[in-house]
Amino acid sequence: MNLTLKIWRQKNAKDKGGFALYTIDGISEDMSFLEMIDVLNERLIGKNAEPVAFDHDCREGICGMCSMFINGRAHGPWAGTTTCQLHMRAFKDGDTITIEPWRAAGFPVVKDLVVDRSAFDRIIASGGFVSVNTGNAKDANNITIPKPDADESFAAAACIGCGACVASCKNSSAMLFVSAKVSQLALLPQGQVERKQRVQSMVAQMDAEGFGNCTNTGSCEAECPKEISLTHIARMNREYMMANIME
Amino acid sequence: MTITQFINSSLGRKTVMAATGLFLCVFLVEHLYGNLLLFYTDGGEAFIEYSHTLVHSLFIRIVEIFLFAAIIVHVVQAIHLTRLNSTARPVKYTEYKVGETSNWFSRNMGITGSLILFFLVVHLWRFFVPYRITDAVGGEGQINVAQDVKLAFQNGWYVLFYLVSIAFLTFHLNHGFQSAFKSLGLNSKKHEQLLSVSGSVFAFGIVGIGFASIPVLFYFGIAGSTF
Ligand code: SF4
Ligand code: FES
């Protein structure tokens, strides 16, 4: 395949940045999107040019690093996939592909396509944990959990913190991410001790990081590579209200 | 957490939008009930009596204050949220295909809402102000409200304006009604489908068809033949 790539280049956080055009040939449709960028970077390095900086780690859809806004969609056109799981067969020979970083006040650009997602880490640190006494590990079956709760919690725990929800939301809201983390622990017996304080702290941190306000448009759910359900947001709202009423 | 902190948090704001929105939905149902009294072939008796009660009941006076307060809070909060949300993405995307993942009406509640607000002003000016203020103060029962409605909807342009506005209201509610439930925490995988269907039935089936039927039936002379 021969392609034209329109890629956002930005030297550092202070640089204004802009698009650069690259033409690339000999791309196989069996390559992943990141492999295609690897090929581009190899060639740039060969020409002594600065390669395109982008985040990646696992390349199998579990780390959530590969943030790229491709042709107007978070992680490109496929549903339920990350950029590393997107394959070049999603595109046609001769296509022009626009690649931008996540755009949100909460995710400042570090360089090119790399954004700083540590706002998510701070949200987790503010309450997304359970306090456990140290000592011997207990037998897991000592704590019984109803199967539907376990399933629901597990579905929420699938969130990889990629930030596609924020990136795709018209309001740059982080509610899907935060609600997945709140749900995951609120549903389990181990999460009960900090239940009220958790949702309050995490929401306060989310607001402090400058993410927008949810209007239930549903873009996040449609773009989430782990297909986290919008119903978690409703659960978070419920948790938050209850935490405030019961205080 | 204090109540002020709650109201100023993102989730608190969402709760306020939802609660005021749903309260206004309740009002719409009540308003529709009143309007449908116009379809009695009793020379407008039922509707006139109903309007009279509205103007003279102390209870309604009190509810009216809450109603206007809800409208103001809903609008002010919406403006505030829109401004906050626009700062949440300082650099915009060059290519942004958000239309592939959500529908236009859910993303443009501000536009449909503004048009509804404009309609509301015109509507209050035409019906509410004369009955409730000028007539009630200036001289008892000068206007025959039933005949006045009939008169208003003889103008085709006015009917068209109502129909367009009701269409916007319908689309606003199609997203708003179900969204309000979600914001109040009332959504789960089991009820998701039910909620979205109820939202559409409420918006199109009840509010849309219900309110649109009045200008249409009066314009074509199907309603109001007895007054
Ligand atoms: S909710 Fe989905 S889109 Fe958002 S961070 Fe988690 S996995 Fe990514
Ligand atoms: S690189 Fe890990 S999810 Fe894509």
PDB file of C-alpha atoms in Angstrom, chain A:
ATOM      1  CA  MET A   1       0.000   0.000   0.000  1.00  0.00           C
ATOM      2  CA  ASN A   2       1.044   3.566  -0.641  1.00  0.00           C
ATOM      3  CA  LEU A   3      -0.151   6.104   1.860  1.00  0.00           C
ATOM      4  CA  THR A   4       0.072   9.764   2.749  1.00  0.00           C
ATOM      5  CA  LEU A   5       0.416  10.426   6.451  1.00  0.00           C
ATOM      6  CA  LYS A   6      -0.547  13.740   7.961  1.00  0.00           C
ATOM      7  CA  ILE A   7       1.051  13.613  11.403  1.00  0.00           C
ATOM      8  CA  TRP A   8       1.023  16.135  14.237  1.00  0.00           C
ATOM      9  CA  ARG A   9       4.584  17.148  15.076  1.00  0.00           C
ATOM     10  CA  GLN A  10       5.320  19.138  18.201  1.00  0.00           C
ATOM     11  CA  LYS A  11       8.830  19.485  19.670  1.00  0.00           C
ATOM     12  CA  ASN A  12       7.775  19.870  23.286  1.00  0.00           C
ATOM     13  CA  ALA A  13       4.940  20.991  25.514  1.00  0.00           C
ATOM     14  CA  LYS A  14       5.630  24.672  24.790  1.00  0.00           C
ATOM     15  CA  ASP A  15       5.969  24.355  21.018  1.00  0.00           C
ATOM     16  CA  LYS A  16       2.894  25.329  19.022  1.00  0.00           C
ATOM     17  CA  GLY A  17       3.178  22.303  16.747  1.00  0.00           C
ATOM     18  CA  GLY A  18       1.722  21.602  13.342  1.00  0.00           C
ATOM     19  CA  PHE A  19       1.091  18.888  10.782  1.00  0.00           C
ATOM     20  CA  ALA A  20       3.812  17.320   8.649  1.00  0.00           C
ATOM     21  CA  LEU A  21       3.095  15.292   5.503  1.00  0.00           C
ATOM     22  CA  TYR A  22       4.892  12.042   4.735  1.00  0.00           C
ATOM     23  CA  THR A  23       4.409   9.648   1.875  1.00  0.00           C
ATOM     24  CA  ILE A  24       5.119   6.035   2.564  1.00  0.00           C
ATOM     25  CA  ASP A  25       5.138   3.022   0.246  1.00  0.00           C
ATOM     26  CA  GLY A  26       5.447  -0.724   0.583  1.00  0.00           C
ATOM     27  CA  ILE A  27       3.094  -1.049   3.541  1.00  0.00           C
ATOM     28  CA  SER A  28       1.533  -4.478   3.954  1.00  0.00           C
ATOM     29  CA  GLU A  29      -2.083  -4.627   4.977  1.00  0.00           C
ATOM     30  CA  ASP A  30      -1.162  -7.257   7.539  1.00  0.00           C
ATOM     31  CA  MET A  31       0.945  -4.756   9.471  1.00  0.00           C
ATOM     32  CA  SER A  32      -0.432  -3.223  12.611  1.00  0.00           C
ATOM     33  CA  PHE A  33      -0.801   0.535  12.665  1.00  0.00           C
ATOM     34  CA  LEU A  34       2.172   0.882  15.002  1.00  0.00           C
ATOM     35  CA  GLU A  35       4.330  -1.276  12.743  1.00  0.00           C
ATOM     36  CA  MET A  36       3.488   1.096   9.923  1.00  0.00           C
ATOM     37  CA  ILE A  37       4.737   4.002  12.079  1.00  0.00           C
ATOM     38  CA  ASP A  38       7.844   1.933  12.898  1.00  0.00           C
ATOM     39  CA  VAL A  39       8.565   1.657   9.179  1.00  0.00           C
ATOM     40  CA  LEU A  40       8.135   5.395   8.796  1.00  0.00           C
ATOM     41  CA  ASN A  41      10.472   6.060  11.723  1.00  0.00           C
ATOM     42  CA  GLU A  42      13.131   3.663  10.365  1.00  0.00           C
ATOM     43  CA  ARG A  43      13.101   5.620   7.140  1.00  0.00           C
ATOM     44  CA  LEU A  44      13.183   8.976   8.942  1.00  0.00           C
ATOM     45  CA  ILE A  45      16.151   7.841  11.013  1.00  0.00           C
ATOM     46  CA  GLY A  46      17.856   6.652   7.799  1.00  0.00           C
ATOM     47  CA  LYS A  47      17.498  10.163   6.459  1.00  0.00           C
ATOM     48  CA  ASN A  48      18.787  11.651   9.720  1.00  0.00           C
ATOM     49  CA  ALA A  49      15.408  13.165  10.463  1.00  0.00           C
ATOM     50  CA  GLU A  50      13.680  13.176  13.860  1.00  0.00           C
ATOM     51  CA  PRO A  51      11.426  10.101  14.205  1.00  0.00           C
ATOM     52  CA  VAL A  52       7.780  10.554  15.234  1.00  0.00           C
ATOM     53  CA  ALA A  53       7.449  10.174  18.999  1.00  0.00           C
ATOM     54  CA  PHE A  54       4.510   7.969  20.063  1.00  0.00           C
ATOM     55  CA  ASP A  55       3.609   5.920  23.130  1.00  0.00           C
ATOM     56  CA  HIS A  56       3.427   2.151  23.029  1.00  0.00           C
ATOM     57  CA  ASP A  57       4.349  -0.758  25.216  1.00  0.00           C
ATOM     58  CA  CYS A  58       2.543  -4.103  25.102  1.00  0.00           C
ATOM     59  CA  ARG A  59       1.342  -3.929  21.494  1.00  0.00           C
ATOM     60  CA  GLU A  60      -1.423  -6.368  22.334  1.00  0.00           C
ATOM     61  CA  GLY A  61      -4.165  -4.146  23.639  1.00  0.00           C
ATOM     62  CA  ILE A  62      -3.575  -4.392  27.361  1.00  0.00           C
ATOM     63  CA  CYS A  63      -1.356  -1.520  28.476  1.00  0.00           C
ATOM     64  CA  GLY A  64      -3.358   1.379  27.070  1.00  0.00           C
ATOM     65  CA  MET A  65      -0.323   3.378  25.989  1.00  0.00           C
ATOM     66  CA  CYS A  66      -0.879   3.679  22.241  1.00  0.00           C
ATOM     67  CA  SER A  67      -2.921   6.871  22.215  1.00  0.00           C
ATOM     68  CA  MET A  68      -3.506   8.171  18.689  1.00  0.00           C
ATOM     69  CA  PHE A  69      -6.423  10.025  17.167  1.00  0.00           C
ATOM     70  CA  ILE A  70      -6.619   8.538  13.677  1.00  0.00           C
ATOM     71  CA  ASN A  71      -8.820  10.047  10.962  1.00  0.00           C
ATOM     72  CA  GLY A  72     -11.007  11.752  13.533  1.00  0.00           C
ATOM     73  CA  ARG A  73     -11.478   8.678  15.746  1.00  0.00           C
ATOM     74  CA  ALA A  74      -9.751   7.547  18.946  1.00  0.00           C
ATOM     75  CA  HIS A  75      -7.601   4.503  18.046  1.00  0.00           C
ATOM     76  CA  GLY A  76      -8.850   4.712  14.461  1.00  0.00           C
ATOM     77  CA  PRO A  77     -11.979   3.375  12.777  1.00  0.00           C
ATOM     78  CA  TRP A  78     -12.367  -0.038  14.410  1.00  0.00           C
ATOM     79  CA  ALA A  79     -14.583  -0.495  17.457  1.00  0.00           C
ATOM     80  CA  GLY A  80     -13.272  -2.216  20.566  1.00  0.00           C
ATOM     81  CA  THR A  81      -9.608  -2.020  19.602  1.00  0.00           C
ATOM     82  CA  THR A  82      -6.510  -0.045  20.554  1.00  0.00           C
ATOM     83  CA  THR A  83      -4.153   1.462  17.972  1.00  0.00           C
ATOM     84  CA  CYS A  84      -1.772  -1.480  18.288  1.00  0.00           C
ATOM     85  CA  GLN A  85      -4.640  -3.839  17.410  1.00  0.00           C
ATOM     86  CA  LEU A  86      -5.662  -1.774  14.398  1.00  0.00           C
ATOM     87  CA  HIS A  87      -4.403  -3.261  11.147  1.00  0.00           C
ATOM     88  CA  MET A  88      -3.563  -1.555   7.907  1.00  0.00           C
ATOM     89  CA  ARG A  89      -6.299  -3.475   6.124  1.00  0.00           C
ATOM     90  CA  ALA A  90      -8.637  -0.940   7.700  1.00  0.00           C
ATOM     91  CA  PHE A  91      -7.307   1.513   5.089  1.00  0.00           C
ATOM     92  CA  LYS A  92      -7.138   1.608   1.300  1.00  0.00           C
ATOM     93  CA  ASP A  93      -4.179   2.089  -0.986  1.00  0.00           C
ATOM     94  CA  GLY A  94      -3.717   5.800  -1.679  1.00  0.00           C
ATOM     95  CA  ASP A  95      -5.458   6.945   1.524  1.00  0.00           C
ATOM     96  CA  THR A  96      -4.385  10.008   3.445  1.00  0.00           C
ATOM     97  CA  ILE A  97      -4.354   9.259   7.174  1.00  0.00           C
ATOM     98  CA  THR A  98      -4.521  12.067   9.723  1.00  0.00           C
ATOM     99  CA  ILE A  99      -2.871  11.288  13.062  1.00  0.00           C
ATOM    100  CA  GLU A 100      -3.226  13.596  16.053  1.00  0.00           C
ATOM    101  CA  PRO A 101      -2.488  13.257  19.760  1.00  0.00           C
ATOM    102  CA  TRP A 102      -5.324  13.047  22.338  1.00  0.00           C
ATOM    103  CA  ARG A 103      -6.618  16.561  22.791  1.00  0.00           C
ATOM    104  CA  ALA A 104      -7.724  17.498  26.293  1.00  0.00           C
ATOM    105  CA  ALA A 105      -6.678  19.982  28.939  1.00  0.00           C
ATOM    106  CA  GLY A 106      -6.116  17.005  31.251  1.00  0.00           C
ATOM    107  CA  PHE A 107      -3.727  15.352  28.754  1.00  0.00           C
ATOM    108  CA  PRO A 108      -1.080  17.918  27.761  1.00  0.00           C
ATOM    109  CA  VAL A 109       1.074  17.022  24.750  1.00  0.00           C
ATOM    110  CA  VAL A 110       4.636  16.075  25.698  1.00  0.00           C
ATOM    111  CA  LYS A 111       5.979  15.580  22.189  1.00  0.00           C
ATOM    112  CA  ASP A 112       4.407  14.761  18.809  1.00  0.00           C
ATOM    113  CA  LEU A 113       1.766  12.121  19.573  1.00  0.00           C
ATOM    114  CA  VAL A 114       2.823  11.545  23.179  1.00  0.00           C
ATOM    115  CA  VAL A 115       0.559  13.001  25.850  1.00  0.00           C
ATOM    116  CA  ASP A 116       0.958  13.101  29.597  1.00  0.00           C
ATOM    117  CA  ARG A 117      -1.751  10.894  31.075  1.00  0.00           C
ATOM    118  CA  SER A 118      -0.524  11.099  34.654  1.00  0.00           C
ATOM    119  CA  ALA A 119      -3.785  12.856  35.565  1.00  0.00           C
ATOM    120  CA  PHE A 120      -5.290   9.349  35.493  1.00  0.00           C
ATOM    121  CA  ASP A 121      -2.616   8.101  37.895  1.00  0.00           C
ATOM    122  CA  ARG A 122      -3.416  10.916  40.299  1.00  0.00           C
ATOM    123  CA  ILE A 123      -7.112  10.057  40.123  1.00  0.00           C
ATOM    124  CA  ILE A 124      -6.308   6.425  40.955  1.00  0.00           C
ATOM    125  CA  ALA A 125      -3.963   7.485  43.747  1.00  0.00           C
ATOM    126  CA  SER A 126      -6.710   9.628  45.270  1.00  0.00           C
ATOM    127  CA  GLY A 127      -8.964   6.637  45.955  1.00  0.00           C
ATOM    128  CA  GLY A 128      -8.766   3.783  43.484  1.00  0.00           C
ATOM    129  CA  PHE A 129      -7.368   1.256  45.911  1.00  0.00           C
ATOM    130  CA  VAL A 130      -8.281  -0.973  48.854  1.00  0.00           C
ATOM    131  CA  SER A 131      -6.341  -0.922  52.096  1.00  0.00           C
ATOM    132  CA  VAL A 132      -5.263  -4.427  53.041  1.00  0.00           C
ATOM    133  CA  ASN A 133      -3.452  -5.505  56.155  1.00  0.00           C
ATOM    134  CA  THR A 134      -0.210  -7.231  55.408  1.00  0.00           C
ATOM    135  CA  GLY A 135       0.266 -10.824  56.468  1.00  0.00           C
ATOM    136  CA  ASN A 136      -0.379 -14.164  54.902  1.00  0.00           C
ATOM    137  CA  ALA A 137      -2.519 -14.244  51.815  1.00  0.00           C
ATOM    138  CA  LYS A 138      -5.959 -15.530  52.742  1.00  0.00           C
ATOM    139  CA  ASP A 139      -7.755 -18.250  50.881  1.00  0.00           C
ATOM    140  CA  ALA A 140      -9.550 -16.464  48.070  1.00  0.00           C
ATOM    141  CA  ASN A 141     -12.709 -18.512  48.605  1.00  0.00           C
ATOM    142  CA  ASN A 142     -13.104 -17.148  52.126  1.00  0.00           C
ATOM    143  CA  ILE A 143     -14.784 -14.112  50.711  1.00  0.00           C
ATOM    144  CA  THR A 144     -17.895 -15.029  48.805  1.00  0.00           C
ATOM    145  CA  ILE A 145     -19.040 -12.745  46.020  1.00  0.00           C
ATOM    146  CA  PRO A 146     -22.241 -13.174  44.014  1.00  0.00           C
ATOM    147  CA  LYS A 147     -21.398 -14.176  40.467  1.00  0.00           C
ATOM    148  CA  PRO A 148     -23.201 -11.247  38.771  1.00  0.00           C
ATOM    149  CA  ASP A 149     -21.294  -8.782  40.979  1.00  0.00           C
ATOM    150  CA  ALA A 150     -18.017 -10.505  40.247  1.00  0.00           C
ATOM    151  CA  ASP A 151     -18.735 -10.384  36.512  1.00  0.00           C
ATOM    152  CA  GLU A 152     -19.765  -6.756  36.585  1.00  0.00           C
ATOM    153  CA  SER A 153     -16.723  -5.799  38.619  1.00  0.00           C
ATOM    154  CA  PHE A 154     -14.486  -7.751  36.290  1.00  0.00           C
ATOM    155  CA  ALA A 155     -15.978  -6.000  33.255  1.00  0.00           C
ATOM    156  CA  ALA A 156     -15.179  -2.644  34.879  1.00  0.00           C
ATOM    157  CA  ALA A 157     -11.684  -3.818  35.778  1.00  0.00           C
ATOM    158  CA  ALA A 158     -11.008  -4.389  32.088  1.00  0.00           C
ATOM    159  CA  CYS A 159     -10.395  -0.637  31.732  1.00  0.00           C
ATOM    160  CA  ILE A 160      -6.777  -0.122  30.689  1.00  0.00           C
ATOM    161  CA  GLY A 161      -6.647   3.616  31.373  1.00  0.00           C
ATOM    162  CA  CYS A 162      -5.959   4.426  27.736  1.00  0.00           C
ATOM    163  CA  GLY A 163      -7.858   7.724  27.763  1.00  0.00           C
ATOM    164  CA  ALA A 164      -9.806   7.100  24.542  1.00  0.00           C
ATOM    165  CA  CYS A 165     -12.980   7.993  26.449  1.00  0.00           C
ATOM    166  CA  VAL A 166     -11.639  11.462  27.223  1.00  0.00           C
ATOM    167  CA  ALA A 167     -10.183  11.861  23.746  1.00  0.00           C
ATOM    168  CA  SER A 168     -13.421  11.038  21.959  1.00  0.00           C
ATOM    169  CA  CYS A 169     -15.836  12.858  24.269  1.00  0.00           C
ATOM    170  CA  LYS A 170     -17.038  16.209  23.015  1.00  0.00           C
ATOM    171  CA  ASN A 171     -16.661  17.478  26.592  1.00  0.00           C
ATOM    172  CA  SER A 172     -13.298  15.778  27.249  1.00  0.00           C
ATOM    173  CA  SER A 173     -14.940  14.122  30.214  1.00  0.00           C
ATOM    174  CA  ALA A 174     -13.147  11.371  32.128  1.00  0.00           C
ATOM    175  CA  MET A 175     -16.296   9.914  33.656  1.00  0.00           C
ATOM    176  CA  LEU A 176     -16.143   6.557  31.907  1.00  0.00           C
ATOM    177  CA  PHE A 177     -12.638   5.911  33.211  1.00  0.00           C
ATOM    178  CA  VAL A 178     -13.351   7.106  36.751  1.00  0.00           C
ATOM    179  CA  SER A 179     -16.677   5.282  36.887  1.00  0.00           C
ATOM    180  CA  ALA A 180     -15.033   2.030  35.795  1.00  0.00           C
ATOM    181  CA  LYS A 181     -12.563   2.332  38.664  1.00  0.00           C
ATOM    182  CA  VAL A 182     -15.259   3.291  41.161  1.00  0.00           C
ATOM    183  CA  SER A 183     -17.543   0.445  40.029  1.00  0.00           C
ATOM    184  CA  GLN A 184     -14.847  -2.178  40.091  1.00  0.00           C
ATOM    185  CA  LEU A 185     -14.232  -1.655  43.807  1.00  0.00           C
ATOM    186  CA  ALA A 186     -17.735  -0.626  44.902  1.00  0.00           C
ATOM    187  CA  LEU A 187     -19.077  -3.991  43.747  1.00  0.00           C
ATOM    188  CA  LEU A 188     -16.680  -6.065  45.818  1.00  0.00           C
ATOM    189  CA  PRO A 189     -16.725  -6.735  49.567  1.00  0.00           C
ATOM    190  CA  GLN A 190     -13.075  -5.662  49.778  1.00  0.00           C
ATOM    191  CA  GLY A 191     -14.005  -2.237  48.456  1.00  0.00           C
ATOM    192  CA  GLN A 192     -16.612  -1.427  51.117  1.00  0.00           C
ATOM    193  CA  VAL A 193     -14.328   0.121  53.737  1.00  0.00           C
ATOM    194  CA  GLU A 194     -13.340   3.098  51.610  1.00  0.00           C
ATOM    195  CA  ARG A 195     -16.484   3.068  49.483  1.00  0.00           C
ATOM    196  CA  LYS A 196     -17.840   6.546  50.313  1.00  0.00           C
ATOM    197  CA  GLN A 197     -14.559   8.311  50.635  1.00  0.00           C
ATOM    198  CA  ARG A 198     -13.257   6.744  47.403  1.00  0.00           C
ATOM    199  CA  VAL A 199     -15.923   8.118  45.091  1.00  0.00           C
ATOM    200  CA  GLN A 200     -15.709  11.567  46.668  1.00  0.00           C
ATOM    201  CA  SER A 201     -11.931  11.795  46.401  1.00  0.00           C
ATOM    202  CA  MET A 202     -11.781  10.420  42.879  1.00  0.00           C
ATOM    203  CA  VAL A 203     -14.459  12.782  41.595  1.00  0.00           C
ATOM    204  CA  ALA A 204     -12.769  15.737  43.308  1.00  0.00           C
ATOM    205  CA  GLN A 205      -9.448  14.781  41.699  1.00  0.00           C
ATOM    206  CA  MET A 206     -11.086  14.294  38.305  1.00  0.00           C
ATOM    207  CA  ASP A 207     -12.578  17.784  38.530  1.00  0.00           C
ATOM    208  CA  ALA A 208      -9.271  19.275  39.675  1.00  0.00           C
ATOM    209  CA  GLU A 209      -7.487  17.809  36.651  1.00  0.00           C
ATOM    210  CA  GLY A 210      -9.620  19.894  34.303  1.00  0.00           C
ATOM    211  CA  PHE A 211     -11.656  17.181  32.592  1.00  0.00           C
ATOM    212  CA  GLY A 212     -15.039  18.241  31.251  1.00  0.00           C
ATOM    213  CA  ASN A 213     -18.563  17.393  32.334  1.00  0.00           C
ATOM    214  CA  CYS A 214     -20.457  14.384  31.061  1.00  0.00           C
ATOM    215  CA  THR A 215     -23.634  14.896  29.030  1.00  0.00           C
ATOM    216  CA  ASN A 216     -24.278  11.205  28.326  1.00  0.00           C
ATOM    217  CA  THR A 217     -23.636  11.395  24.580  1.00  0.00           C
ATOM    218  CA  GLY A 218     -22.140   7.906  24.633  1.00  0.00           C
ATOM    219  CA  SER A 219     -19.064   8.547  22.453  1.00  0.00           C
ATOM    220  CA  CYS A 220     -16.823   7.168  25.205  1.00  0.00           C
ATOM    221  CA  GLU A 221     -18.596   3.834  25.303  1.00  0.00           C
ATOM    222  CA  ALA A 222     -18.504   3.577  21.514  1.00  0.00           C
ATOM    223  CA  GLU A 223     -14.755   4.282  21.378  1.00  0.00           C
ATOM    224  CA  CYS A 224     -13.599   2.381  24.459  1.00  0.00           C
ATOM    225  CA  PRO A 225     -11.298  -0.465  23.378  1.00  0.00           C
ATOM    226  CA  LYS A 226     -12.527  -2.503  26.359  1.00  0.00           C
ATOM    227  CA  GLU A 227     -16.174  -1.646  25.697  1.00  0.00           C
ATOM    228  CA  ILE A 228     -16.718  -0.343  29.198  1.00  0.00           C
ATOM    229  CA  SER A 229     -20.443   0.286  29.628  1.00  0.00           C
ATOM    230  CA  LEU A 230     -22.013   3.687  30.150  1.00  0.00           C
ATOM    231  CA  THR A 231     -24.013   2.132  32.984  1.00  0.00           C
ATOM    232  CA  HIS A 232     -20.907   2.435  35.164  1.00  0.00           C
ATOM    233  CA  ILE A 233     -21.279   6.209  34.956  1.00  0.00           C
ATOM    234  CA  ALA A 234     -24.795   5.895  36.349  1.00  0.00           C
ATOM    235  CA  ARG A 235     -23.424   3.723  39.142  1.00  0.00           C
ATOM    236  CA  MET A 236     -20.795   6.341  39.949  1.00  0.00           C
ATOM    237  CA  ASN A 237     -23.483   9.044  40.073  1.00  0.00           C
ATOM    238  CA  ARG A 238     -25.443   6.849  42.439  1.00  0.00           C
ATOM    239  CA  GLU A 239     -22.404   6.152  44.601  1.00  0.00           C
ATOM    240  CA  TYR A 240     -21.575   9.835  44.725  1.00  0.00           C
ATOM    241  CA  MET A 241     -25.086  10.874  45.713  1.00  0.00           C
ATOM    242  CA  MET A 242     -25.348   8.157  48.329  1.00  0.00           C
ATOM    243  CA  ALA A 243     -21.929   9.033  49.741  1.00  0.00           C
ATOM    244  CA  ASN A 244     -23.067  12.622  50.179  1.00  0.00           C
ATOM    245  CA  ILE A 245     -26.470  11.818  51.591  1.00  0.00           C
ATOM    246  CA  MET A 246     -25.250   9.178  54.040  1.00  0.00           C
ATOM    247  CA  GLU A 247     -22.427  11.290  55.362  1.00  0.00           C
TER     248      GLU A 247
END
